[in-house]
CSV table of C-alpha atoms in Angstrom, one decimal:
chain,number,residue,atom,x,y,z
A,87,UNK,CA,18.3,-17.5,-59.9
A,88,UNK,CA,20.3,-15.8,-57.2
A,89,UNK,CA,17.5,-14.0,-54.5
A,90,UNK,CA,19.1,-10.8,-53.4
A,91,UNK,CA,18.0,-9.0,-49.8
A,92,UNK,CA,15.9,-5.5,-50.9
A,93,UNK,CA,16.8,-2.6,-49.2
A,94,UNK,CA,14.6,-2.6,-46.5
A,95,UNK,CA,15.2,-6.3,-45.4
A,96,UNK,CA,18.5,-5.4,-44.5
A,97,UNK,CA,17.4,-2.4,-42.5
A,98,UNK,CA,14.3,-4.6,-40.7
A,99,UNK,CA,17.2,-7.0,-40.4
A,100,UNK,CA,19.6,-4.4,-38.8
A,101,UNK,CA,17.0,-3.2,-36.3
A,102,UNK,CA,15.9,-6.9,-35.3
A,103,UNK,CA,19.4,-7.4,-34.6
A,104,UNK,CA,19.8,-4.4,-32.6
A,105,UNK,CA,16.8,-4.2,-30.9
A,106,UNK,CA,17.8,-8.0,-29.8
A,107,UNK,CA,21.0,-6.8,-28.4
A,108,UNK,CA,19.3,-4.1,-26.3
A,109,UNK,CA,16.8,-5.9,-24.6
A,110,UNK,CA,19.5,-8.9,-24.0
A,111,UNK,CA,21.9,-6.3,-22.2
A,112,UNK,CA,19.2,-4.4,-20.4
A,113,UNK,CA,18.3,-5.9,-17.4
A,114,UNK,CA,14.8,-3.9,-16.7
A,115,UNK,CA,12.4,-5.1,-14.4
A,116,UNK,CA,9.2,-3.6,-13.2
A,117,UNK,CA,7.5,-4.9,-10.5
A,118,UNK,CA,4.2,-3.7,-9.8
A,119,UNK,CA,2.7,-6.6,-7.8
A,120,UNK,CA,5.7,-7.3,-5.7
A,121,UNK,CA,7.5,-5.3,-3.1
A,122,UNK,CA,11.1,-4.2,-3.6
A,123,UNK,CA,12.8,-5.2,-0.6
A,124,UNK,CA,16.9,-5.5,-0.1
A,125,UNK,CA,17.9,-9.2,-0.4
A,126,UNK,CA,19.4,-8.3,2.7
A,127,UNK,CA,16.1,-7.8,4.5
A,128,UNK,CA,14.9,-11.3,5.9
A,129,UNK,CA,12.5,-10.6,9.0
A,130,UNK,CA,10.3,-8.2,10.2
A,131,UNK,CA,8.4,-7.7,13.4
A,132,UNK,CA,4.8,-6.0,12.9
A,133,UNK,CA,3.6,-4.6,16.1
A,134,UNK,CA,0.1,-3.8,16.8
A,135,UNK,CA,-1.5,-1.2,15.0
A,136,UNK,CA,-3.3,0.5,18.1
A,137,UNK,CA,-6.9,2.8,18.0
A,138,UNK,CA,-5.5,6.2,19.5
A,139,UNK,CA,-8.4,8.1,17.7
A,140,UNK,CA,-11.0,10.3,19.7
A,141,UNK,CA,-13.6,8.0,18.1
A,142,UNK,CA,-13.1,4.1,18.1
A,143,UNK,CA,-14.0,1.6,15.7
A,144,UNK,CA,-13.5,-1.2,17.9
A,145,UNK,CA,-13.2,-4.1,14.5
A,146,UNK,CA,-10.4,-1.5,12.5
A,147,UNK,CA,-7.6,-2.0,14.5
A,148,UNK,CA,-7.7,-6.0,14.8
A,149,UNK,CA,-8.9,-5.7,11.2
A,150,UNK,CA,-6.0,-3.9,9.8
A,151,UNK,CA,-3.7,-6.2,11.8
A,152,UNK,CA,-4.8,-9.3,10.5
A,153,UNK,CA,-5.0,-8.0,6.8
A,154,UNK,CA,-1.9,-6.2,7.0
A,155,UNK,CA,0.4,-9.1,8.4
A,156,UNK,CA,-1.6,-11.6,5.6
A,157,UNK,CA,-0.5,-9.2,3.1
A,158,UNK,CA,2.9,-9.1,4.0
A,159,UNK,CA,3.2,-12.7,4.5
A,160,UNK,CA,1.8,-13.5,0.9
A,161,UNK,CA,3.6,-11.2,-1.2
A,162,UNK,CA,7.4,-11.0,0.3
A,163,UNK,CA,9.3,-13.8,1.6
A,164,UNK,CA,10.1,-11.5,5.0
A,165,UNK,CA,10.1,-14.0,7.9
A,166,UNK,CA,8.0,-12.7,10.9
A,167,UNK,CA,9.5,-12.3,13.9
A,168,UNK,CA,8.5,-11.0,17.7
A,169,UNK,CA,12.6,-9.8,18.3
A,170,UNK,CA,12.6,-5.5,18.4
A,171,UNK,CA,16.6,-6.7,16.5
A,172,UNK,CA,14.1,-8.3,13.4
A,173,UNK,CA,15.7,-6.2,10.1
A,174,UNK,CA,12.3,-4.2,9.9
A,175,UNK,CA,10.3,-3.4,12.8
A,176,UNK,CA,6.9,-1.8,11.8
A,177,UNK,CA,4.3,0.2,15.2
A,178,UNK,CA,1.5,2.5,13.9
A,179,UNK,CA,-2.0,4.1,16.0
A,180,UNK,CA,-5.1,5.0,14.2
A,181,UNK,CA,-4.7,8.6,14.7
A,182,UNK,CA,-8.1,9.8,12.7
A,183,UNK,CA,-11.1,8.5,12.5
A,184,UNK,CA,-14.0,10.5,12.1
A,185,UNK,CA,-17.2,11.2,10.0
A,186,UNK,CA,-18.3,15.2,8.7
A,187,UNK,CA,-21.0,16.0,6.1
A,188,UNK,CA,-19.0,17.7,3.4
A,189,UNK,CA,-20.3,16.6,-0.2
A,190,UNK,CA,-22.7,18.5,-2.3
A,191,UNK,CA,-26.1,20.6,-0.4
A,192,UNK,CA,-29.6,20.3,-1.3
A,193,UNK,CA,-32.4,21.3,0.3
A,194,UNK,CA,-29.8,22.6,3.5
A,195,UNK,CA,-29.1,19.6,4.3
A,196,UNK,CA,-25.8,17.2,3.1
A,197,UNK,CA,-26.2,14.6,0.6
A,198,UNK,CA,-22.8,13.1,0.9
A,199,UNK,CA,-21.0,12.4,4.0
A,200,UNK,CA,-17.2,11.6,4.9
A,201,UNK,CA,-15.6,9.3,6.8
A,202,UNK,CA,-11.8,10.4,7.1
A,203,UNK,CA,-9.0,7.5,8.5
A,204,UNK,CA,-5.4,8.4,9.2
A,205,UNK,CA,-2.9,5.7,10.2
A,206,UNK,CA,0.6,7.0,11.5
A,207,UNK,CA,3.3,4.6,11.0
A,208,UNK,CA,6.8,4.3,12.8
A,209,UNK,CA,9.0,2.0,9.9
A,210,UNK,CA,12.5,1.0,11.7
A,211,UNK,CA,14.9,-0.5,9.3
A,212,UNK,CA,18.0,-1.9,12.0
A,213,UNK,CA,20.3,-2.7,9.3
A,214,UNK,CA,20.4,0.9,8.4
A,215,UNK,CA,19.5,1.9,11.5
A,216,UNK,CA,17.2,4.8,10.4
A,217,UNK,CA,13.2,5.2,11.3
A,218,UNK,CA,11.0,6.7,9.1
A,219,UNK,CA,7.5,8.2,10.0
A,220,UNK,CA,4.5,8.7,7.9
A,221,UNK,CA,1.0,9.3,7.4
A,222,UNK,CA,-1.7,7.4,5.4
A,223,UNK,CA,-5.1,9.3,5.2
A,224,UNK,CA,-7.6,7.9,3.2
A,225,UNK,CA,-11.6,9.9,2.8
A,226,UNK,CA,-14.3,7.5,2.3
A,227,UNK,CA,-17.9,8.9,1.1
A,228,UNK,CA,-21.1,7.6,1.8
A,229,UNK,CA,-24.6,8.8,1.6
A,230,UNK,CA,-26.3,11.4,4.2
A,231,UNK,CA,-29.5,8.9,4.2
A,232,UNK,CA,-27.6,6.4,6.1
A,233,UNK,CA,-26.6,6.5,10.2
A,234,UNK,CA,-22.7,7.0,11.0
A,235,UNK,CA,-22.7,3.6,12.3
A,236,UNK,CA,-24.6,2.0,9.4
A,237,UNK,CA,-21.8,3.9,7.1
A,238,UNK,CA,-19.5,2.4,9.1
A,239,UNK,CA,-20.6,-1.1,9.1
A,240,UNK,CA,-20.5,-1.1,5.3
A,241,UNK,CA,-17.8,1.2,5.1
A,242,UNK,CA,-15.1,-1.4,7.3
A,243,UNK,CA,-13.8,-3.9,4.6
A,244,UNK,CA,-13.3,-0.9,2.3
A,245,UNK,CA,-11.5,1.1,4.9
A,246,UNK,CA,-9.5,-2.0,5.4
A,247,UNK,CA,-8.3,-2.6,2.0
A,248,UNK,CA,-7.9,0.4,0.8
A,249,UNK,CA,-5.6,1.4,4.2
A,250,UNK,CA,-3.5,-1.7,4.2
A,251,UNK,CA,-2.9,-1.2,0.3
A,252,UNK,CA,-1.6,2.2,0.8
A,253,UNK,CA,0.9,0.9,3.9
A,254,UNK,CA,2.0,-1.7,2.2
A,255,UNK,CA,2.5,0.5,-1.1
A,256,UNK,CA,4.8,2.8,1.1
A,257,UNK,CA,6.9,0.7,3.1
A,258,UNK,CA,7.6,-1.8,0.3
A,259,UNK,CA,6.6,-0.3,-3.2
A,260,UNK,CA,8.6,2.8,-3.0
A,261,UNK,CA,5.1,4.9,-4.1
């Protein structure tokens, strides 16, 4: 008994084949947890991201250093450096910093306050020679009921994460 192919095993066969063949020659890639960074890029220097706002959180800045250059050290393969002639050279200030009661009234009185961070950043790439500024602003809530500097307090590893994610989502993510 001779088996035959039916009609539509040929077809599944032909789009098997094909769909084989397309995802052979296309060379896609999405990257969502690494950076995209020119294999030409090797070092970087990061200088200190200073408090320049009216009101200073004296743990932010150090903070955002320390979480910032761990970040960048654990998910590229850029080399730090101290040299200004490193292929990227990253400064920034704390530019904003403050809390307002904005959210929601009851009773005249807010029940949701907001603390507000902005973080300019100067990004020099030298091997394109071209400097890039930008802003990251980031509003964080928190209840009326509590003092700014409680907020704060609870506030600080949020403000850190959430800060350094959206740098590091700029500068190397292309977002």
């Amino acid at each position: 008994m001779k088996k035959t192919i039916g009609t539509y095993g040929i077809y599944g066969l032909s789009i098997s084949i094909l769909m084989a063949l397309v995802f052979t020659a296309c060379k896609v890639t999405y990257k969502f947890n690494d950076a995209s960074i020119d294999p030409k890029v090797k070092t970087i220097k990061l200088g200190f991201i200073d408090n320049k706002a009216q009101y200073v959180n004296p743990q932010l800045s150090p903070k955002l250093n320390d979480k910032l250059q761990q970040k960048i050290t654990n998910q590229t393969k850029l080399t730090r450096v101290t040299s200004d002639d490193a292929h990227y050279v990253i400064n920034g200030s704390i530019v904003t910093y403050n809390g307002t009661q904005t959210v929601g009234v009851s009773n005249r009185q807010a029940s949701t306050n907001r603390l507000t961070v902005t973080i300019r950043i100067s990004f020099r790439k030298n091997l394109d020679n071209v400097t890039e500024e930008f802003d990251v602003s980031r509003s964080f809530d928190y209840s009326a009921n509590l003092s700014f500097n409680t907020a704060e307090a609870q506030l600080l590893d949020e403000v850190v994460r959430n800060m350094v994610d959206e740098i590091f989502n700029r500068l190397f993510s292309n977002w």
